[in-house]
Amino acid sequence: MEETIGVTGTDVPHIPQQRGDALLDTAVRYVEERHWDVLPGTWLEPADDGAERCSCAAPDCPAPGAHPARPDWAAQATGSASVARRLWGKQPRAAILLPTGRAFDVLDVSEAAGCLALARMERMAVPLGPIICTPDRRMLFLVLAGAAPKVPDLVRRLGMPPQSLDLVARGEDDCVVAPPTRIGSRGAAQWARRPTATNRWLPDVAELISPLVYACGREAAESRGH
């Protein structure tokens, strides 16, 4: 199983298979080592044509095997390792979802903007938390909880209208997919920056917002230019 916690380095690991034991073990480690709430989501099931389909059975599911399985998902999320073992014991292939607005919020940008912003942050020696890459070509920057309501005003202070940028702040009543969960045939969520002892303390949104707004603004300008 590819290590995801307690390992140094910024390289993106090899995409792991969605094995039940890996998902259960990883969900428990998120709870025990990071004190994150976890939520079992949907899962992938074999279809008659040899492909895989989401357990929700929706033919046009936008996130096959990687979304909440029930409308009351927020109440099902747990910060208990024993409860996590029981939940994934019932369905070992369930996606690992991480509720936002609890231990952390997430700044969700395109992969292109995220890579540009990350390069600027590294040059500026900005403290960073864990960062997730999704197979939908999104980058998710973990920041201190409470960030989402602040983002629109922070963006305006930098001279940009929030609605003009592809920058989504995820806070209360939302969740994100966690490695090594697979999203249909698209691939698996992976760590661009893995959770380690050195990034246990998450950055404040104010520390990341300027490079992210710059990168998203540049991406929006290039899009308009085309």
Short mmCIF file of N, CA, C and O in Angstrom, two decimals, residues 15-127:
data_model
loop_
_atom_site.label_atom_id
_atom_site.label_comp_id
_atom_site.label_asym_id
_atom_site.label_seq_id
_atom_site.Cartn_x
_atom_site.Cartn_y
_atom_site.Cartn_z
N ILE A 15 -0.69 5.68 -8.55
CA ILE A 15 -2.12 5.50 -8.28
C ILE A 15 -2.35 4.09 -7.71
O ILE A 15 -2.03 3.10 -8.37
N PRO A 16 -2.88 4.00 -6.50
CA PRO A 16 -3.10 2.68 -5.91
C PRO A 16 -4.42 2.07 -6.37
O PRO A 16 -5.30 2.77 -6.85
N GLN A 17 -4.52 0.78 -6.25
CA GLN A 17 -5.79 0.11 -6.48
C GLN A 17 -6.73 0.39 -5.31
O GLN A 17 -6.27 0.62 -4.19
N GLN A 18 -8.02 0.36 -5.58
CA GLN A 18 -8.98 0.63 -4.50
C GLN A 18 -9.30 -0.68 -3.79
O GLN A 18 -10.35 -1.26 -3.95
N ARG A 19 -8.35 -1.14 -3.00
CA ARG A 19 -8.54 -2.38 -2.24
C ARG A 19 -9.25 -2.06 -0.94
O ARG A 19 -8.97 -1.06 -0.29
N GLY A 20 -10.15 -2.95 -0.54
CA GLY A 20 -10.92 -2.71 0.67
C GLY A 20 -10.07 -2.53 1.90
O GLY A 20 -10.30 -1.64 2.70
N ASP A 21 -9.02 -3.37 2.06
CA ASP A 21 -8.20 -3.25 3.25
C ASP A 21 -7.45 -1.93 3.26
O ASP A 21 -7.26 -1.31 4.30
N ALA A 22 -7.02 -1.46 2.08
CA ALA A 22 -6.31 -0.19 2.00
C ALA A 22 -7.22 0.96 2.41
O ALA A 22 -6.81 1.88 3.12
N LEU A 23 -8.46 0.93 1.97
CA LEU A 23 -9.40 1.99 2.30
C LEU A 23 -9.70 2.01 3.80
O LEU A 23 -9.69 3.07 4.43
N LEU A 24 -9.97 0.85 4.37
CA LEU A 24 -10.26 0.79 5.80
C LEU A 24 -9.07 1.29 6.60
O LEU A 24 -9.20 2.14 7.49
N ASP A 25 -7.87 0.76 6.28
CA ASP A 25 -6.68 1.15 7.03
C ASP A 25 -6.41 2.64 6.91
O ASP A 25 -6.05 3.30 7.89
N THR A 26 -6.57 3.17 5.70
CA THR A 26 -6.27 4.58 5.49
C THR A 26 -7.29 5.47 6.20
O THR A 26 -6.92 6.48 6.81
N ALA A 27 -8.57 5.10 6.15
CA ALA A 27 -9.59 5.88 6.85
C ALA A 27 -9.29 5.93 8.34
O ALA A 27 -9.39 7.00 8.98
N VAL A 28 -8.90 4.81 8.92
CA VAL A 28 -8.58 4.77 10.34
C VAL A 28 -7.37 5.64 10.65
O VAL A 28 -7.33 6.35 11.66
N ARG A 29 -6.38 5.62 9.77
CA ARG A 29 -5.18 6.43 10.00
C ARG A 29 -5.49 7.92 9.91
O ARG A 29 -4.91 8.72 10.65
N TYR A 30 -6.40 8.31 9.00
CA TYR A 30 -6.79 9.73 8.96
C TYR A 30 -7.38 10.16 10.30
O TYR A 30 -7.14 11.26 10.79
N VAL A 31 -8.18 9.28 10.90
CA VAL A 31 -8.80 9.59 12.19
C VAL A 31 -7.74 9.61 13.31
O VAL A 31 -7.66 10.57 14.09
N GLU A 32 -6.93 8.57 13.37
CA GLU A 32 -6.00 8.42 14.49
C GLU A 32 -4.82 9.38 14.41
O GLU A 32 -4.39 9.92 15.43
N GLU A 33 -4.28 9.59 13.20
CA GLU A 33 -3.05 10.36 13.08
C GLU A 33 -3.29 11.83 12.77
O GLU A 33 -2.45 12.67 13.10
N ARG A 34 -4.42 12.15 12.09
CA ARG A 34 -4.68 13.54 11.75
C ARG A 34 -5.87 14.13 12.51
O ARG A 34 -6.11 15.32 12.45
N HIS A 35 -6.63 13.27 13.18
CA HIS A 35 -7.83 13.71 13.91
C HIS A 35 -8.85 14.33 12.95
O HIS A 35 -9.50 15.32 13.28
N TRP A 36 -8.96 13.74 11.76
CA TRP A 36 -9.95 14.17 10.77
C TRP A 36 -11.19 13.29 10.88
O TRP A 36 -11.10 12.08 11.09
N ASP A 37 -12.36 13.90 10.71
CA ASP A 37 -13.57 13.11 10.53
C ASP A 37 -13.54 12.45 9.15
O ASP A 37 -13.02 13.03 8.19
N VAL A 38 -14.08 11.26 9.06
CA VAL A 38 -14.14 10.54 7.78
C VAL A 38 -15.57 10.08 7.53
O VAL A 38 -16.37 9.91 8.46
N LEU A 39 -15.87 9.88 6.27
CA LEU A 39 -17.22 9.50 5.87
C LEU A 39 -17.14 8.45 4.77
O LEU A 39 -16.47 8.67 3.76
N PRO A 40 -17.77 7.27 4.94
CA PRO A 40 -17.82 6.31 3.85
C PRO A 40 -18.82 6.77 2.79
O PRO A 40 -19.95 7.14 3.11
N GLY A 41 -18.38 6.76 1.55
CA GLY A 41 -19.26 7.18 0.46
C GLY A 41 -19.77 6.00 -0.34
O GLY A 41 -19.87 4.88 0.16
N THR A 42 -20.09 6.27 -1.59
CA THR A 42 -20.50 5.20 -2.50
C THR A 42 -19.27 4.37 -2.87
O THR A 42 -18.15 4.64 -2.44
N TRP A 43 -19.47 3.37 -3.72
CA TRP A 43 -18.37 2.50 -4.14
C TRP A 43 -18.64 2.05 -5.57
O TRP A 43 -19.72 2.28 -6.13
N LEU A 44 -17.64 1.41 -6.16
CA LEU A 44 -17.75 0.94 -7.54
C LEU A 44 -18.14 -0.53 -7.56
O LEU A 44 -17.61 -1.33 -6.79
N GLU A 45 -19.09 -0.86 -8.43
CA GLU A 45 -19.55 -2.24 -8.59
C GLU A 45 -19.37 -2.68 -10.03
O GLU A 45 -19.52 -1.86 -10.96
N PRO A 46 -19.09 -3.96 -10.27
CA PRO A 46 -18.96 -4.45 -11.64
C PRO A 46 -20.28 -4.33 -12.39
O PRO A 46 -21.35 -4.60 -11.84
N ALA A 47 -20.21 -3.91 -13.64
CA ALA A 47 -21.40 -3.83 -14.49
C ALA A 47 -21.41 -4.98 -15.48
O ALA A 47 -20.40 -5.67 -15.67
N ASP A 48 -22.54 -5.20 -16.13
CA ASP A 48 -22.69 -6.32 -17.07
C ASP A 48 -21.73 -6.22 -18.25
O ASP A 48 -21.33 -7.22 -18.82
N ASP A 49 -21.37 -4.98 -18.62
CA ASP A 49 -20.49 -4.80 -19.78
C ASP A 49 -19.02 -4.90 -19.42
O ASP A 49 -18.14 -4.63 -20.24
N GLY A 50 -18.73 -5.28 -18.18
CA GLY A 50 -17.35 -5.42 -17.76
C GLY A 50 -16.75 -4.17 -17.16
O GLY A 50 -15.64 -4.21 -16.61
N ALA A 51 -17.46 -3.06 -17.28
CA ALA A 51 -16.99 -1.80 -16.68
C ALA A 51 -17.41 -1.76 -15.21
O ALA A 51 -17.87 -2.76 -14.65
N GLU A 52 -17.28 -0.62 -14.60
CA GLU A 52 -17.71 -0.45 -13.22
C GLU A 52 -18.71 0.70 -13.16
O GLU A 52 -18.62 1.66 -13.92
N ARG A 53 -19.67 0.56 -12.27
CA ARG A 53 -20.67 1.62 -12.11
C ARG A 53 -20.75 1.99 -10.64
O ARG A 53 -20.35 1.24 -9.75
N CYS A 54 -21.31 3.18 -10.39
CA CYS A 54 -21.45 3.64 -9.02
C CYS A 54 -22.54 2.86 -8.31
O CYS A 54 -23.56 2.49 -8.90
N SER A 55 -22.36 2.64 -7.04
CA SER A 55 -23.36 1.92 -6.25
C SER A 55 -24.68 2.68 -6.16
O SER A 55 -25.70 2.09 -5.81
N CYS A 56 -24.67 3.97 -6.49
CA CYS A 56 -25.93 4.73 -6.46
C CYS A 56 -26.83 4.37 -7.64
O CYS A 56 -28.01 4.73 -7.65
N ALA A 57 -26.27 3.68 -8.65
CA ALA A 57 -27.00 3.17 -9.82
C ALA A 57 -27.45 4.26 -10.79
O ALA A 57 -28.12 3.96 -11.77
N ALA A 58 -27.06 5.50 -10.57
CA ALA A 58 -27.42 6.56 -11.51
C ALA A 58 -26.54 6.43 -12.76
O ALA A 58 -25.31 6.43 -12.66
N PRO A 59 -27.14 6.31 -13.96
CA PRO A 59 -26.34 6.11 -15.17
C PRO A 59 -25.45 7.30 -15.50
O PRO A 59 -24.42 7.15 -16.15
N ASP A 60 -25.84 8.49 -15.05
CA ASP A 60 -25.05 9.69 -15.34
C ASP A 60 -24.38 10.24 -14.09
O ASP A 60 -24.18 11.45 -13.96
N CYS A 61 -24.02 9.37 -13.16
CA CYS A 61 -23.41 9.80 -11.90
C CYS A 61 -22.16 10.64 -12.19
O CYS A 61 -21.26 10.19 -12.91
N PRO A 62 -22.07 11.86 -11.65
CA PRO A 62 -20.92 12.72 -11.95
C PRO A 62 -19.64 12.33 -11.24
O PRO A 62 -18.55 12.74 -11.64
N ALA A 63 -19.75 11.53 -10.17
CA ALA A 63 -18.56 11.11 -9.42
C ALA A 63 -18.72 9.65 -9.01
O ALA A 63 -18.94 9.33 -7.84
N PRO A 64 -18.61 8.74 -9.98
CA PRO A 64 -18.88 7.33 -9.69
C PRO A 64 -17.99 6.77 -8.57
O PRO A 64 -16.77 6.87 -8.62
N GLY A 65 -18.64 6.22 -7.56
CA GLY A 65 -17.92 5.60 -6.45
C GLY A 65 -17.21 6.58 -5.55
O GLY A 65 -16.32 6.18 -4.79
N ALA A 66 -17.62 7.86 -5.56
CA ALA A 66 -16.86 8.85 -4.79
C ALA A 66 -17.72 10.02 -4.33
O ALA A 66 -17.31 11.16 -4.41
N HIS A 67 -18.93 9.74 -3.85
CA HIS A 67 -19.79 10.80 -3.31
C HIS A 67 -20.58 10.25 -2.14
O HIS A 67 -20.65 9.02 -1.94
N PRO A 68 -21.19 11.11 -1.32
CA PRO A 68 -21.97 10.60 -0.19
C PRO A 68 -23.06 9.65 -0.64
O PRO A 68 -23.70 9.85 -1.68
N ALA A 69 -23.28 8.62 0.17
CA ALA A 69 -24.25 7.59 -0.20
C ALA A 69 -25.65 7.90 0.30
O ALA A 69 -26.61 7.28 -0.14
N ARG A 70 -25.79 8.86 1.22
CA ARG A 70 -27.10 9.15 1.79
C ARG A 70 -27.23 10.65 2.05
O ARG A 70 -26.23 11.35 2.23
N PRO A 71 -28.46 11.15 2.04
CA PRO A 71 -28.67 12.58 2.23
C PRO A 71 -28.25 13.09 3.60
O PRO A 71 -27.89 14.26 3.75
N ASP A 72 -28.27 12.23 4.61
CA ASP A 72 -27.87 12.65 5.95
C ASP A 72 -26.40 12.34 6.22
O ASP A 72 -26.01 12.01 7.33
N TRP A 73 -25.59 12.46 5.18
CA TRP A 73 -24.19 12.05 5.28
C TRP A 73 -23.44 12.78 6.38
O TRP A 73 -22.54 12.21 7.02
N ALA A 74 -23.78 14.04 6.63
CA ALA A 74 -23.03 14.82 7.61
C ALA A 74 -23.12 14.19 9.00
O ALA A 74 -22.16 14.22 9.78
N ALA A 75 -24.26 13.60 9.32
CA ALA A 75 -24.43 12.96 10.62
C ALA A 75 -23.72 11.62 10.70
O ALA A 75 -23.48 11.10 11.79
N GLN A 76 -23.39 11.04 9.54
CA GLN A 76 -22.73 9.74 9.52
C GLN A 76 -21.21 9.87 9.64
O GLN A 76 -20.54 8.90 10.00
N ALA A 77 -20.66 11.04 9.35
CA ALA A 77 -19.22 11.23 9.46
C ALA A 77 -18.77 11.02 10.90
O ALA A 77 -19.48 11.36 11.84
N THR A 78 -17.58 10.46 11.06
CA THR A 78 -17.12 10.11 12.39
C THR A 78 -15.66 10.48 12.60
O THR A 78 -14.85 10.45 11.67
N GLY A 79 -15.33 10.81 13.84
CA GLY A 79 -13.95 11.01 14.25
C GLY A 79 -13.47 9.90 15.16
O GLY A 79 -12.44 10.02 15.82
N SER A 80 -14.21 8.79 15.18
CA SER A 80 -13.88 7.64 16.03
C SER A 80 -13.26 6.54 15.17
O SER A 80 -13.86 6.11 14.19
N ALA A 81 -12.08 6.07 15.55
CA ALA A 81 -11.43 5.01 14.80
C ALA A 81 -12.24 3.72 14.85
O ALA A 81 -12.34 3.00 13.85
N SER A 82 -12.83 3.42 15.99
CA SER A 82 -13.60 2.18 16.11
C SER A 82 -14.85 2.24 15.23
O SER A 82 -15.23 1.25 14.59
N VAL A 83 -15.49 3.41 15.17
CA VAL A 83 -16.66 3.55 14.30
C VAL A 83 -16.24 3.46 12.84
O VAL A 83 -16.92 2.85 12.02
N ALA A 84 -15.11 4.06 12.49
CA ALA A 84 -14.62 3.98 11.12
C ALA A 84 -14.36 2.52 10.72
O ALA A 84 -14.72 2.10 9.62
N ARG A 85 -13.76 1.75 11.63
CA ARG A 85 -13.53 0.34 11.34
C ARG A 85 -14.86 -0.39 11.09
O ARG A 85 -14.97 -1.23 10.19
N ARG A 86 -15.86 -0.05 11.89
CA ARG A 86 -17.16 -0.71 11.72
C ARG A 86 -17.81 -0.32 10.40
O ARG A 86 -18.36 -1.17 9.70
N LEU A 87 -17.75 0.97 10.06
CA LEU A 87 -18.40 1.43 8.83
C LEU A 87 -17.76 0.82 7.59
O LEU A 87 -18.45 0.35 6.68
N TRP A 88 -16.41 0.84 7.53
CA TRP A 88 -15.75 0.25 6.36
C TRP A 88 -15.76 -1.27 6.43
O TRP A 88 -15.61 -1.93 5.41
N GLY A 89 -15.95 -1.82 7.63
CA GLY A 89 -16.12 -3.26 7.72
C GLY A 89 -17.41 -3.71 7.05
O GLY A 89 -17.48 -4.79 6.46
N LYS A 90 -18.42 -2.85 7.12
CA LYS A 90 -19.70 -3.17 6.46
C LYS A 90 -19.58 -3.07 4.94
O LYS A 90 -20.19 -3.84 4.20
N GLN A 91 -18.84 -2.09 4.45
CA GLN A 91 -18.65 -1.90 3.01
C GLN A 91 -17.20 -1.51 2.75
O GLN A 91 -16.85 -0.33 2.69
N PRO A 92 -16.32 -2.50 2.59
CA PRO A 92 -14.89 -2.23 2.48
C PRO A 92 -14.49 -1.41 1.26
O PRO A 92 -13.40 -0.84 1.24
N ARG A 93 -15.35 -1.37 0.24
CA ARG A 93 -14.99 -0.63 -0.98
C ARG A 93 -15.49 0.81 -0.97
O ARG A 93 -15.31 1.54 -1.94
N ALA A 94 -16.11 1.23 0.12
CA ALA A 94 -16.67 2.59 0.17
C ALA A 94 -15.58 3.64 0.04
O ALA A 94 -14.48 3.51 0.59
N ALA A 95 -15.90 4.70 -0.69
CA ALA A 95 -14.98 5.83 -0.83
C ALA A 95 -14.68 6.44 0.52
O ALA A 95 -15.50 6.39 1.44
N ILE A 96 -13.50 7.03 0.64
CA ILE A 96 -13.18 7.83 1.82
C ILE A 96 -13.45 9.29 1.48
O ILE A 96 -12.83 9.85 0.58
N LEU A 97 -14.39 9.89 2.18
CA LEU A 97 -14.70 11.30 2.02
C LEU A 97 -14.33 12.03 3.30
O LEU A 97 -14.46 11.48 4.40
N LEU A 98 -13.87 13.26 3.15
CA LEU A 98 -13.48 14.08 4.29
C LEU A 98 -14.39 15.30 4.37
O LEU A 98 -14.38 16.14 3.45
N PRO A 99 -15.23 15.41 5.41
CA PRO A 99 -16.08 16.58 5.55
C PRO A 99 -15.24 17.84 5.76
O PRO A 99 -14.29 17.83 6.55
N THR A 100 -15.58 18.91 5.07
CA THR A 100 -14.90 20.19 5.28
C THR A 100 -15.70 21.01 6.29
O THR A 100 -16.83 20.70 6.62
N GLY A 101 -15.06 22.07 6.79
CA GLY A 101 -15.70 22.89 7.80
C GLY A 101 -15.57 22.34 9.20
O GLY A 101 -16.18 22.88 10.14
N ARG A 102 -14.77 21.31 9.37
CA ARG A 102 -14.56 20.71 10.70
C ARG A 102 -13.08 20.88 11.09
O ARG A 102 -12.72 21.88 11.69
N ALA A 103 -12.23 19.93 10.73
CA ALA A 103 -10.81 20.06 11.01
C ALA A 103 -10.13 21.02 10.05
O ALA A 103 -9.06 21.56 10.35
N PHE A 104 -10.72 21.22 8.88
CA PHE A 104 -10.12 22.07 7.85
C PHE A 104 -11.17 22.50 6.85
O PHE A 104 -12.25 21.90 6.75
N ASP A 105 -10.86 23.55 6.09
CA ASP A 105 -11.59 23.93 4.89
C ASP A 105 -10.68 23.64 3.71
O ASP A 105 -9.50 23.31 3.87
N VAL A 106 -11.22 23.78 2.51
CA VAL A 106 -10.46 23.47 1.30
C VAL A 106 -10.62 24.59 0.28
O VAL A 106 -11.73 25.10 0.08
N LEU A 107 -9.51 24.96 -0.35
CA LEU A 107 -9.53 25.87 -1.49
C LEU A 107 -9.33 25.02 -2.73
O LEU A 107 -8.28 24.39 -2.92
N ASP A 108 -10.34 24.98 -3.58
CA ASP A 108 -10.44 24.07 -4.72
C ASP A 108 -10.22 24.87 -6.01
O ASP A 108 -11.01 25.75 -6.34
N VAL A 109 -9.13 24.56 -6.73
CA VAL A 109 -8.82 25.26 -7.98
C VAL A 109 -8.46 24.25 -9.05
O VAL A 109 -8.27 23.06 -8.78
N SER A 110 -8.35 24.74 -10.29
CA SER A 110 -7.94 23.85 -11.37
C SER A 110 -6.50 23.40 -11.15
O SER A 110 -5.71 24.06 -10.47
N GLU A 111 -6.15 22.27 -11.76
CA GLU A 111 -4.79 21.76 -11.62
C GLU A 111 -3.77 22.75 -12.17
O GLU A 111 -2.70 22.96 -11.59
N ALA A 112 -4.08 23.38 -13.30
CA ALA A 112 -3.15 24.33 -13.91
C ALA A 112 -2.89 25.51 -12.98
O ALA A 112 -1.74 25.91 -12.74
N ALA A 113 -3.97 26.10 -12.44
CA ALA A 113 -3.81 27.22 -11.52
C ALA A 113 -3.13 26.78 -10.24
O ALA A 113 -2.29 27.49 -9.67
N GLY A 114 -3.48 25.59 -9.76
CA GLY A 114 -2.89 25.09 -8.53
C GLY A 114 -1.39 24.89 -8.64
O GLY A 114 -0.64 25.23 -7.72
N CYS A 115 -0.94 24.34 -9.77
CA CYS A 115 0.50 24.13 -9.96
C CYS A 115 1.25 25.46 -10.03
O CYS A 115 2.34 25.61 -9.48
N LEU A 116 0.67 26.44 -10.73
CA LEU A 116 1.28 27.76 -10.82
C LEU A 116 1.35 28.41 -9.44
O LEU A 116 2.39 28.95 -9.04
N ALA A 117 0.24 28.34 -8.70
CA ALA A 117 0.22 28.92 -7.35
C ALA A 117 1.20 28.21 -6.43
O ALA A 117 1.89 28.85 -5.63
N LEU A 118 1.27 26.89 -6.53
CA LEU A 118 2.17 26.13 -5.67
C LEU A 118 3.63 26.52 -5.91
O LEU A 118 4.41 26.66 -4.96
N ALA A 119 3.99 26.72 -7.17
CA ALA A 119 5.36 27.14 -7.48
C ALA A 119 5.67 28.50 -6.85
O ALA A 119 6.76 28.71 -6.30
N ARG A 120 4.71 29.42 -6.92
CA ARG A 120 4.90 30.74 -6.30
C ARG A 120 4.99 30.62 -4.78
O ARG A 120 5.82 31.28 -4.14
N MET A 121 4.14 29.79 -4.20
CA MET A 121 4.17 29.61 -2.75
C MET A 121 5.51 29.05 -2.28
O MET A 121 6.06 29.46 -1.25
N GLU A 122 6.06 28.11 -3.05
CA GLU A 122 7.34 27.52 -2.66
C GLU A 122 8.46 28.56 -2.75
O GLU A 122 9.34 28.61 -1.89
N ARG A 123 8.43 29.41 -3.78
CA ARG A 123 9.44 30.47 -3.90
C ARG A 123 9.32 31.48 -2.76
O ARG A 123 10.31 32.01 -2.28
N MET A 124 8.07 31.72 -2.32
CA MET A 124 7.81 32.68 -1.24
C MET A 124 7.94 32.05 0.14
O MET A 124 7.75 32.72 1.15
N ALA A 125 8.24 30.75 0.20
CA ALA A 125 8.35 30.01 1.46
C ALA A 125 7.07 30.09 2.28
O ALA A 125 7.09 30.23 3.51
N VAL A 126 5.93 30.01 1.58
CA VAL A 126 4.64 30.02 2.26
C VAL A 126 4.43 28.67 2.94
O VAL A 126 4.63 27.62 2.32
N PRO A 127 4.03 28.63 4.20
CA PRO A 127 3.77 27.33 4.85
C PRO A 127 2.55 26.66 4.21
O PRO A 127 1.53 27.31 3.98
#
